[in-house]
Coordinates of C-alpha atoms in Angstrom, one line a residue:
Chain A
M4 CA 10.2 -23.1 -11.2
T5 CA 11.1 -20.9 -14.2
T6 CA 13.2 -17.9 -13.2
D7 CA 14.0 -16.5 -16.5
R8 CA 13.0 -12.9 -16.7
N9 CA 13.6 -10.3 -19.4
T10 CA 12.1 -7.3 -21.1
R11 CA 9.5 -9.4 -22.8
G12 CA 7.4 -9.0 -19.7
T13 CA 7.3 -11.7 -17.1
Y14 CA 4.1 -13.1 -15.7
V15 CA 4.2 -13.8 -12.0
F16 CA 1.8 -16.7 -11.1
A17 CA 1.0 -16.8 -7.4
G18 CA -0.8 -20.0 -6.2
K19 CA -1.5 -23.3 -7.7
F20 CA -1.7 -23.3 -11.5
D21 CA -1.6 -26.1 -14.0
N22 CA 1.8 -26.8 -15.4
E23 CA 0.2 -27.0 -18.8
L24 CA -0.9 -23.4 -18.6
L25 CA 2.5 -22.2 -17.6
S26 CA 4.3 -24.2 -20.3
C27 CA 2.0 -22.8 -22.9
M28 CA 2.9 -19.2 -22.0
E29 CA 5.0 -17.4 -24.6
Q30 CA 6.2 -14.9 -22.0
P31 CA 8.7 -15.7 -19.3
V32 CA 6.9 -17.0 -16.2
L33 CA 7.8 -16.9 -12.5
R34 CA 5.9 -19.1 -10.1
V35 CA 5.6 -18.2 -6.4
D36 CA 3.5 -19.6 -3.6
T37 CA 2.1 -16.6 -1.8
V38 CA 1.0 -13.1 -2.3
F39 CA 3.9 -12.0 -0.2
D40 CA 6.3 -13.6 -2.6
A41 CA 4.6 -11.9 -5.5
I42 CA 5.0 -8.5 -3.8
G43 CA 8.7 -9.4 -3.1
E44 CA 9.3 -10.2 -6.7
L45 CA 7.7 -7.0 -7.8
A46 CA 9.7 -4.9 -5.4
T47 CA 13.1 -6.5 -6.1
A48 CA 12.7 -6.6 -9.9
S49 CA 15.7 -4.9 -11.3
A50 CA 15.7 -2.4 -14.2
A51 CA 16.4 -5.3 -16.5
D52 CA 13.3 -7.1 -15.4
L53 CA 9.9 -6.2 -16.4
I54 CA 6.9 -7.8 -14.6
E55 CA 4.0 -7.3 -16.9
A56 CA 1.3 -9.1 -15.0
V57 CA 0.6 -10.8 -11.6
V58 CA -1.8 -13.7 -11.9
L59 CA -3.3 -14.6 -8.5
E60 CA -5.1 -17.8 -7.8
D61 CA -8.0 -16.7 -5.7
S62 CA -7.0 -18.9 -2.7
V63 CA -3.9 -16.9 -2.1
I64 CA -5.8 -13.6 -1.7
N65 CA -9.0 -14.9 -0.1
S66 CA -8.0 -13.8 3.4
N67 CA -8.6 -10.2 2.3
P68 CA -8.7 -9.7 -1.5
V69 CA -9.0 -5.9 -1.3
A70 CA -5.9 -5.5 0.9
N71 CA -3.9 -8.1 -1.0
I72 CA -4.6 -6.5 -4.4
D73 CA -4.0 -3.0 -3.0
A74 CA -0.6 -4.2 -1.6
I75 CA 0.5 -5.4 -5.0
R76 CA -0.6 -2.1 -6.6
R77 CA 1.3 -0.1 -4.0
V78 CA 4.5 -1.7 -5.0
D79 CA 4.0 -1.6 -8.8
P80 CA 1.0 0.4 -9.9
T81 CA 1.7 -0.5 -13.6
A82 CA 1.6 -4.3 -13.4
V83 CA -1.6 -5.8 -14.5
I84 CA -3.3 -7.8 -11.8
V85 CA -5.4 -10.8 -12.9
V86 CA -7.3 -13.0 -10.5
A87 CA -8.1 -16.6 -11.5
S88 CA -11.3 -17.7 -9.8
D89 CA -14.4 -19.7 -10.6
E90 CA -16.5 -18.3 -7.9
T91 CA -16.0 -14.6 -7.4
T92 CA -15.4 -11.6 -9.6
H93 CA -12.8 -9.4 -7.9
T94 CA -13.6 -5.9 -9.0
Q95 CA -10.3 -4.5 -7.6
A96 CA -8.3 -6.6 -10.0
D97 CA -7.6 -5.4 -13.5
A98 CA -9.1 -8.6 -15.0
N99 CA -10.7 -11.9 -13.9
V100 CA -10.3 -15.2 -15.6
P101 CA -11.5 -18.7 -14.8
R102 CA -9.1 -21.0 -13.0
N103 CA -8.8 -23.3 -16.0
T104 CA -8.0 -20.4 -18.3
T105 CA -5.8 -20.9 -21.3
A106 CA -2.6 -19.0 -22.0
A107 CA -4.2 -17.3 -25.0
R108 CA -7.1 -16.1 -22.9
L109 CA -4.9 -14.9 -20.1
C110 CA -2.7 -12.9 -22.4
S111 CA -5.7 -11.5 -24.2
A112 CA -7.1 -10.3 -20.9
V113 CA -3.8 -8.6 -20.0
V114 CA -3.5 -7.0 -23.5
N115 CA -7.1 -5.6 -23.1
V116 CA -6.2 -4.0 -19.8
K117 CA -3.1 -2.4 -21.2
S118 CA -4.8 -1.1 -24.3
Q119 CA -7.0 1.1 -22.0
P120 CA -5.0 4.2 -21.4
T121 CA -4.8 5.5 -17.8
E122 CA -6.5 8.9 -17.4
L123 CA -3.9 11.5 -17.0
P124 CA -4.1 15.3 -17.2
L125 CA -3.3 16.6 -20.6
S126 CA -0.7 19.4 -21.0
G127 CA -3.4 22.1 -21.0
D128 CA -4.9 21.0 -17.7
I129 CA -2.0 21.7 -15.5
D130 CA -1.1 24.9 -13.6
L131 CA 1.6 26.0 -15.9
D132 CA 2.8 28.8 -13.7
A133 CA 3.2 26.5 -10.8
V134 CA 5.0 23.8 -12.8
L135 CA 7.4 26.3 -14.3
G136 CA 7.9 28.2 -11.1
I137 CA 7.1 31.5 -12.8
S138 CA 4.4 32.6 -10.4
D139 CA 5.6 34.5 -7.4
A140 CA 2.7 35.5 -5.1
S141 CA 5.1 37.2 -2.8
K142 CA 5.3 40.1 -5.2
I143 CA 1.7 40.8 -4.6
V144 CA 1.0 43.0 -1.5
R145 CA -2.7 43.3 -1.4
D146 CA -4.6 45.7 0.6
S147 CA -8.2 45.0 -0.2
T148 CA -9.2 48.6 0.8
T149 CA -7.0 50.3 -1.7
L150 CA -7.0 48.1 -4.8
G151 CA -6.4 49.4 -8.2
D152 CA -5.6 48.4 -11.8
V153 CA -2.0 47.9 -10.9
D154 CA -3.0 45.0 -8.5
L155 CA -4.8 43.3 -11.4
V156 CA -1.7 43.6 -13.6
R157 CA 0.5 42.3 -10.8
A158 CA -1.8 39.3 -10.3
L159 CA -1.7 38.6 -14.0
M160 CA 2.0 38.7 -14.1
H161 CA 3.0 37.0 -10.9
A162 CA 0.0 35.0 -9.6
P163 CA -2.6 34.2 -12.3
I164 CA -4.3 31.8 -10.0
Q165 CA -5.2 34.7 -7.7
F166 CA -6.4 36.9 -10.6
K167 CA -10.2 36.3 -10.2
E168 CA -10.0 36.7 -6.5
T169 CA -8.3 40.1 -6.9
L170 CA -10.8 41.2 -9.5
V171 CA -13.7 40.4 -7.2
D172 CA -12.1 42.2 -4.3
L173 CA -11.6 45.2 -6.5
L174 CA -15.2 45.1 -7.6
K175 CA -16.4 44.9 -4.0
Q176 CA -14.2 47.8 -3.0
Q177 CA -15.3 50.0 -5.9
T178 CA -19.1 49.3 -5.6
G179 CA -19.8 48.5 -2.0
W180 CA -22.0 45.5 -3.0
T181 CA -22.7 43.2 -0.1
F182 CA -22.0 40.1 -2.3
C183 CA -20.1 39.7 -5.6
A184 CA -18.8 36.6 -7.4
I185 CA -17.8 35.4 -10.8
L186 CA -19.6 32.1 -11.4
D187 CA -19.7 29.5 -14.1
D188 CA -23.5 30.0 -14.7
E189 CA -26.4 31.7 -13.1
T190 CA -27.7 28.5 -11.5
C191 CA -24.8 28.7 -9.0
A192 CA -25.8 32.3 -7.9
P193 CA -27.6 33.0 -4.7
K194 CA -31.4 33.4 -5.1
T195 CA -31.3 37.0 -3.8
S196 CA -28.6 38.1 -6.3
I197 CA -28.9 39.5 -9.7
V198 CA -26.6 38.3 -12.5
A199 CA -25.1 39.7 -15.7
P200 CA -23.4 37.6 -18.4
L201 CA -19.6 37.9 -18.8
R202 CA -19.2 37.7 -22.6
Y203 CA -16.4 39.2 -24.7
G204 CA -17.1 38.7 -28.4
H205 CA -17.7 35.0 -28.7
E206 CA -15.8 34.2 -25.6
E207 CA -17.9 33.1 -22.6
H208 CA -16.5 33.8 -19.1
G209 CA -19.6 32.9 -16.9
V210 CA -21.7 35.4 -15.1
L211 CA -21.1 38.2 -12.6
A212 CA -23.5 37.8 -9.6
A213 CA -24.1 40.6 -7.0
I214 CA -26.3 41.5 -4.1
G215 CA -27.0 45.1 -3.5
A216 CA -26.4 46.2 -7.1
T217 CA -28.7 47.8 -9.7
N218 CA -29.1 46.2 -13.1
D219 CA -27.4 49.1 -14.8
D220 CA -24.4 49.1 -12.4
L221 CA -24.0 45.4 -12.7
T222 CA -24.0 45.5 -16.5
R223 CA -21.5 48.3 -16.6
W224 CA -19.1 46.6 -14.2
A225 CA -19.6 43.2 -16.0
R226 CA -18.4 44.9 -19.2
W227 CA -15.4 46.2 -17.4
A228 CA -14.6 42.9 -15.7
V229 CA -14.9 40.7 -18.8
C230 CA -12.2 42.7 -20.5
W231 CA -9.8 41.8 -17.8
L232 CA -11.0 38.2 -17.7
D233 CA -10.5 37.9 -21.5
L234 CA -7.0 39.4 -21.2
A235 CA -6.1 36.9 -18.5
R236 CA -7.4 34.0 -20.7
R237 CA -5.5 35.2 -23.7
Q238 CA -2.3 35.6 -21.7
Q239 CA -2.7 32.0 -20.4
K240 CA -3.3 30.7 -24.0
L241 CA -0.2 32.5 -25.2
K242 CA 1.9 31.0 -22.4
I243 CA 0.7 27.6 -23.3
L244 CA 1.5 28.2 -27.0
A245 CA 5.0 29.3 -25.9
Y246 CA 5.7 26.1 -24.1
Q247 CA 3.7 23.5 -26.0
D248 CA 4.6 21.5 -29.1
E249 CA 1.8 22.1 -31.6
L250 CA 2.0 18.8 -33.4
S251 CA 2.0 16.4 -30.5
G252 CA 0.6 18.4 -27.6
A253 CA 3.7 17.5 -25.6
W254 CA 5.7 20.3 -23.9
N255 CA 8.6 21.8 -25.9
R256 CA 12.3 22.4 -25.3
R257 CA 11.7 25.7 -23.7
F258 CA 9.4 24.1 -21.2
L259 CA 12.0 21.3 -20.6
R260 CA 14.7 23.7 -19.6
T261 CA 12.5 26.0 -17.5
C262 CA 10.8 23.1 -15.7
L263 CA 14.0 21.2 -15.2
A264 CA 15.7 24.2 -13.7
K265 CA 12.8 24.6 -11.2
E266 CA 12.5 20.9 -10.4
L267 CA 16.3 20.6 -9.8
Q268 CA 16.1 23.5 -7.4
V269 CA 13.2 21.7 -5.5
S270 CA 15.1 18.4 -5.6
R271 CA 18.2 20.1 -4.2
N272 CA 16.3 21.8 -1.4
E273 CA 14.3 18.7 -0.5
R274 CA 17.1 16.2 -1.2
R275 CA 15.1 14.2 -3.7
H276 CA 16.3 12.6 -6.8
L277 CA 15.1 13.6 -10.3
T278 CA 15.5 11.6 -13.5
V279 CA 15.4 12.7 -17.1
M280 CA 15.1 10.3 -20.0
I281 CA 16.0 11.4 -23.5
F282 CA 15.0 9.1 -26.4
D283 CA 14.4 9.1 -30.1
I284 CA 12.7 6.8 -32.6
D285 CA 15.1 4.5 -34.3
D286 CA 15.4 5.1 -38.0
F287 CA 12.6 7.7 -38.0
K288 CA 13.9 9.3 -41.1
H289 CA 13.4 6.0 -42.9
Y290 CA 9.7 6.0 -42.0
N291 CA 9.2 9.6 -43.0
D292 CA 10.9 9.0 -46.4
K293 CA 9.0 5.9 -47.1
W294 CA 5.5 6.6 -45.8
G295 CA 5.4 10.4 -46.0
H296 CA 5.5 13.2 -43.4
A297 CA 1.8 12.8 -42.6
A298 CA 2.5 9.2 -41.4
G299 CA 5.5 10.5 -39.5
D300 CA 3.4 13.2 -37.8
E301 CA 0.8 10.6 -36.8
I302 CA 3.5 8.4 -35.3
I303 CA 4.8 11.3 -33.2
R304 CA 1.3 12.0 -31.9
E305 CA 0.6 8.3 -31.1
L306 CA 3.9 8.0 -29.4
V307 CA 3.1 10.9 -27.1
K308 CA -0.3 9.4 -26.3
L309 CA 1.3 6.1 -25.5
L310 CA 3.9 7.8 -23.3
R311 CA 1.2 9.6 -21.3
T312 CA -0.4 6.3 -20.4
I313 CA 2.8 5.2 -18.7
I314 CA 4.1 8.2 -16.9
R315 CA 2.9 9.3 -13.5
K316 CA 1.0 12.4 -12.6
G317 CA 3.7 15.0 -12.1
D318 CA 6.0 13.6 -14.8
H319 CA 6.4 15.7 -18.0
V320 CA 6.7 14.7 -21.6
C321 CA 8.5 17.0 -23.9
R322 CA 9.3 16.9 -27.6
I323 CA 12.6 18.5 -28.0
G324 CA 13.4 17.8 -31.6
G325 CA 11.9 16.1 -34.7
D326 CA 11.8 12.7 -33.2
E327 CA 13.6 13.4 -30.0
F328 CA 11.7 13.4 -26.7
A329 CA 12.5 14.0 -23.1
V330 CA 10.6 12.9 -20.0
V331 CA 11.2 14.6 -16.7
F332 CA 10.4 12.1 -14.0
C333 CA 9.8 14.1 -10.9
D334 CA 8.2 12.7 -7.8
P335 CA 5.6 15.2 -7.0
E336 CA 5.3 14.0 -3.4
P337 CA 7.5 15.3 -0.6
P338 CA 9.9 12.8 1.0
R339 CA 7.7 9.8 1.6
E340 CA 5.4 9.8 4.6
A341 CA 4.2 6.7 6.2
G342 CA 1.3 5.1 4.3
S343 CA 1.9 6.9 1.0
N344 CA 2.7 5.0 -2.2
H345 CA 6.2 5.3 -3.4
P346 CA 6.5 5.5 -7.2
T347 CA 7.7 2.7 -9.3
T348 CA 11.3 3.0 -10.1
I349 CA 12.1 5.1 -13.1
E350 CA 14.2 2.5 -14.7
I351 CA 11.2 0.1 -14.8
L352 CA 9.0 2.8 -16.2
A353 CA 11.5 3.6 -18.9
K354 CA 11.9 -0.1 -19.8
R355 CA 8.2 -0.5 -19.8
F356 CA 7.8 2.3 -22.2
R357 CA 10.4 1.0 -24.6
E358 CA 8.6 -2.4 -24.5
Q359 CA 5.2 -0.8 -25.0
V360 CA 6.5 1.1 -28.1
R361 CA 7.9 -2.1 -29.5
K362 CA 4.6 -3.9 -29.1
A363 CA 2.5 -1.0 -30.4
R364 CA 1.2 -1.1 -33.9
F365 CA 1.0 2.1 -35.9
P366 CA -1.6 1.8 -38.6
K367 CA -0.2 4.8 -40.5
L368 CA 2.8 2.7 -41.3
G369 CA 0.6 0.8 -43.7
T370 CA -0.2 -2.8 -44.1
E371 CA 3.0 -3.4 -46.1
A372 CA 5.2 -2.1 -43.3
T373 CA 5.9 -4.1 -40.2
G374 CA 4.2 -1.4 -38.2
V375 CA 6.7 -1.8 -35.5
L376 CA 8.8 1.0 -34.0
S377 CA 11.7 0.9 -31.6
I378 CA 13.3 3.6 -29.5
S379 CA 16.7 4.2 -28.0
G380 CA 17.1 6.3 -24.9
G381 CA 19.4 7.4 -22.1
L382 CA 18.6 8.2 -18.4
A383 CA 20.4 10.6 -16.2
T384 CA 19.6 11.2 -12.6
F385 CA 20.3 14.2 -10.3
P386 CA 22.4 14.2 -8.2
W387 CA 24.5 11.3 -9.4
D388 CA 24.8 12.2 -13.1
G389 CA 24.8 16.0 -12.9
M390 CA 23.9 19.0 -10.7
D391 CA 22.4 21.4 -13.3
V392 CA 20.2 21.4 -16.4
D393 CA 23.1 21.3 -18.9
S394 CA 25.0 18.5 -17.2
I395 CA 21.9 16.3 -16.7
L396 CA 20.7 16.8 -20.3
A397 CA 24.3 16.2 -21.6
K398 CA 24.6 12.9 -19.7
A399 CA 21.2 11.7 -20.8
D400 CA 22.1 12.6 -24.4
Q401 CA 25.4 10.8 -24.1
R402 CA 23.7 7.6 -22.9
L403 CA 21.2 7.9 -25.8
L404 CA 24.1 7.8 -28.2
Q405 CA 25.5 4.9 -26.2
S406 CA 22.2 3.1 -26.8
K407 CA 22.4 3.8 -30.5
R408 CA 26.0 2.5 -30.7
Q409 CA 24.9 -0.7 -28.9
G410 CA 22.5 -1.5 -31.7
K411 CA 19.4 0.6 -30.9
N412 CA 16.1 -0.5 -29.2
S413 CA 17.7 -0.1 -25.8
I414 CA 17.8 2.3 -22.9
T415 CA 21.1 3.1 -21.2
I416 CA 20.6 3.8 -17.6
G417 CA 23.7 4.4 -15.5
H418 CA 26.7 2.6 -16.9
D419 CA 29.0 4.7 -18.9
E420 CA 31.4 3.0 -21.3
Chain B
M14 CA 17.4 -8.7 22.6
S15 CA 15.0 -6.3 24.1
T16 CA 14.9 -2.6 24.7
N17 CA 12.6 0.0 26.1
N18 CA 13.8 2.6 23.8
P19 CA 14.8 1.0 20.5
N20 CA 14.7 4.3 18.6
P21 CA 14.2 2.6 15.3
S22 CA 13.9 6.0 13.6
C23 CA 10.7 6.7 11.8
R24 CA 11.2 3.9 9.4
C25 CA 9.2 1.2 10.9
V26 CA 6.0 -0.6 10.0
V27 CA 3.7 -1.8 12.8
L28 CA 1.5 -4.7 12.0
V29 CA -1.4 -5.0 14.3
P30 CA -4.9 -6.4 13.9
L31 CA -7.5 -3.8 13.3
D32 CA -9.4 -4.4 16.5
R33 CA -6.1 -4.0 18.4
A34 CA -5.2 -0.7 16.8
Q35 CA -5.2 1.0 20.3
A36 CA -2.3 -1.2 21.2
A37 CA -0.3 0.2 18.3
E38 CA -1.2 3.8 19.4
Q39 CA 0.0 3.1 22.9
A40 CA 3.3 1.6 21.6
T41 CA 3.7 4.5 19.3
K42 CA 3.6 6.9 22.2
K43 CA 5.6 4.8 24.6
F44 CA 8.5 4.1 22.2
A45 CA 8.3 7.5 20.4
L46 CA 7.8 5.7 17.1
E47 CA 6.6 7.3 13.9
P48 CA 5.4 4.1 12.3
S49 CA 3.3 3.2 9.3
I50 CA 0.6 1.2 11.0
E51 CA -0.9 -1.6 8.9
H52 CA -3.6 -4.1 9.7
E53 CA -3.0 -6.6 6.9
P54 CA 0.2 -8.7 6.4
A55 CA 0.2 -8.0 2.7
L56 CA 0.1 -4.3 3.2
A57 CA 2.9 -4.5 5.7
M58 CA 5.0 -6.3 3.2
A59 CA 4.3 -3.7 0.5
E60 CA 5.1 -0.9 3.0
L61 CA 8.4 -2.5 3.9
C62 CA 9.3 -2.9 0.2
L63 CA 8.6 0.8 -0.3
Q64 CA 10.6 1.8 2.7
I65 CA 13.6 -0.3 1.5
T66 CA 13.4 1.5 -1.9
H67 CA 13.4 4.8 -0.1
L68 CA 16.3 3.8 2.1
R69 CA 18.4 3.1 -1.0
T70 CA 17.5 6.5 -2.4
D71 CA 18.6 8.2 0.9
Q72 CA 21.8 6.3 0.9
A73 CA 22.9 8.4 -2.0
W74 CA 22.9 11.4 0.3
C75 CA 25.2 9.5 2.7
K76 CA 22.6 9.8 5.5
E77 CA 23.0 7.5 8.4
Q78 CA 20.2 5.1 8.0
A79 CA 18.5 2.9 10.5
P80 CA 17.4 -0.4 8.9
A81 CA 13.7 -0.9 8.0
H82 CA 11.9 -2.4 11.0
L83 CA 8.8 -4.5 11.3
I84 CA 7.1 -4.5 14.7
L85 CA 4.5 -7.2 15.3
I86 CA 1.7 -6.6 17.8
H87 CA -0.8 -9.3 18.6
T88 CA -0.2 -10.8 15.2
Q89 CA -1.0 -14.3 16.4
E90 CA -4.6 -13.2 15.6
L91 CA -3.7 -12.7 12.0
T92 CA -3.3 -15.3 9.2
G93 CA -0.4 -15.5 7.0
I94 CA 2.3 -14.2 9.4
D95 CA 4.5 -17.2 8.9
Q96 CA 4.4 -16.7 5.1
L97 CA 5.0 -12.9 5.6
I98 CA 8.1 -13.6 7.7
A99 CA 9.4 -16.1 5.2
A100 CA 8.9 -13.7 2.3
I101 CA 10.7 -10.9 4.3
Q102 CA 13.6 -13.2 4.9
K103 CA 13.8 -14.1 1.3
Y104 CA 13.2 -10.7 -0.4
L105 CA 14.1 -8.1 2.3
P106 CA 16.8 -9.7 4.4
S107 CA 17.9 -6.4 5.9
V108 CA 14.6 -5.8 7.6
K109 CA 14.7 -6.1 11.4
I110 CA 11.7 -8.0 12.8
S111 CA 10.5 -7.4 16.4
E112 CA 7.5 -8.0 18.5
I113 CA 6.2 -6.3 21.5
R114 CA 6.5 -8.7 24.4
D115 CA 6.3 -7.9 28.2
G116 CA 6.1 -4.2 27.5
C117 CA 9.3 -4.2 25.5
I118 CA 10.2 -4.3 21.8
Q119 CA 12.1 -7.5 21.4
E120 CA 13.9 -8.3 18.3
I121 CA 13.1 -11.7 16.9
E122 CA 16.6 -13.1 16.5
N123 CA 15.2 -16.3 15.1
P124 CA 12.1 -15.5 13.2
G125 CA 11.6 -19.2 12.6
A126 CA 10.9 -19.6 16.3
V127 CA 8.0 -17.1 16.0
V128 CA 6.7 -19.0 13.0
D129 CA 6.6 -22.1 15.1
S130 CA 5.0 -20.5 18.1
L131 CA 2.2 -19.1 15.9
G132 CA 1.1 -22.4 14.4
E133 CA 1.0 -25.8 16.0
L134 CA 4.3 -26.7 17.5
P135 CA 6.1 -29.5 15.7
I136 CA 6.5 -32.7 17.7
V137 CA 10.1 -33.8 17.7
Q138 CA 10.8 -37.5 18.2
L139 CA 14.2 -38.1 19.7
K140 CA 15.8 -41.5 19.7
D141 CA 16.7 -42.8 23.1
V142 CA 20.2 -41.8 24.1
D143 CA 21.8 -43.4 27.1
A144 CA 23.8 -41.4 29.7
D145 CA 27.2 -42.4 28.3
E146 CA 26.3 -41.3 24.8
L147 CA 24.9 -38.1 26.0
S148 CA 28.0 -37.4 28.1
M149 CA 30.2 -38.1 25.1
L150 CA 28.1 -35.9 22.8
L151 CA 28.1 -33.0 25.2
D152 CA 31.6 -33.0 26.7
A153 CA 34.0 -34.7 24.3
N154 CA 35.7 -32.6 21.6
P155 CA 36.3 -34.2 18.2
Q156 CA 40.0 -34.6 18.7
E157 CA 39.6 -36.6 21.9
V158 CA 37.1 -38.8 20.1
D159 CA 39.6 -39.5 17.4
E160 CA 42.2 -40.5 19.9

């Protein structure tokens, strides 16, 4: 049994595999007998270990392939699961290979899986107000019988998510229509309703549908409503511009501080931990100088894309300087409930990211360049490393410097010098 | 060891065959458990791993922690239990393993015994021992033997 594991990405083989296959593997391999052992290895892998793939001989999962694969994924959602079988294709696995597969074919299957990015929401798709904690619905006291413009302004300021609802309530109150709704298109409208387009300049906002209205009334109120809808859309766009990095699409430093303050408060109230990783690209100035700023910009964009394939929903990627990034790892779930999937440890995610960057090839660096980047980073976790935004960021930054001093291409987790 | 009120906190995993799920529900009510009920050994293993991870996190807050607990119900009807227990002993040694027997939750002090009882019992061949030898083996202490 080979037990050597390091950040090159260990392959765990569960079941009976030819010694020849294992000896041909370039990656460290770990051989176990059962699916339970494979789960145990994944769960007990320390931050220094990195299990890249679990290769299952089909006989070890045949009792219930779906449950067995699901169990592995629960413990480490990022490890690639490959099933070696001559008879069945297991669609729950990330890849299938024949039992007499070669090392090259196996590695190729794993690389193919990893090159397909996980679908994650982009920055613009999230409820920014909720993430930043800047909405406060308690400031809205709505009485649907006496609504006015001030209620629309309040909704815009304090609870944008309730804005459309408030607008419709106000329309109903002012017009006495029996039905009124803002819909994406007229096909969604009830058959007995009449509709008017909601268009402001070239901006489309759907349609206003109503029952009990005349065409003239509806058109007049649609013109009024679309002004408000366009104002709300512009305000949202401005907010995103204020918090987003234009080059990479990642969040910016302002977002980091606001979001971190809010998340720390949540973590404090709910007694959860929260980790921040700060990292930068080793010798980035060298790449900029040698290959030009366009290549440097491309690298930044590619790096953010890559990072988004690794983080979990609820984590946030921020660009806080030229080549300096921060990732807020916040577990969006409340304290675990039975049956829910606990996230993979942050340390493993961070190590995995560093390894992915090292393996990634950046075409913009040209054929003459090695095309290889490395990063150095530091992790700090609330409450152990600090209790507020400044102390957490300072500790992560201090560990980033420690990584640099240690020779770069490393991530310092929790051991101060 | 057995108890009618083990109070294993909410951190327990109950492994029960799917067609015996009702037994898990009854046990949940009877012993006031808040378990994660699993019907597959691999999922029970995964759930225990996650609970251990969570326990470590909670320890940072100095909360008093009950150990993670696996409760087996009718698991002789499932395959792979012996392998599951072996893996728990190897990777999650702090996990307490119990089974429901005679209406009580009974901790399995020697999980190996359960493993044996679930499969075919091994046949142990003993060499013949005469009465004198047996008496000496049982009663004599080593010093006396040396004398």
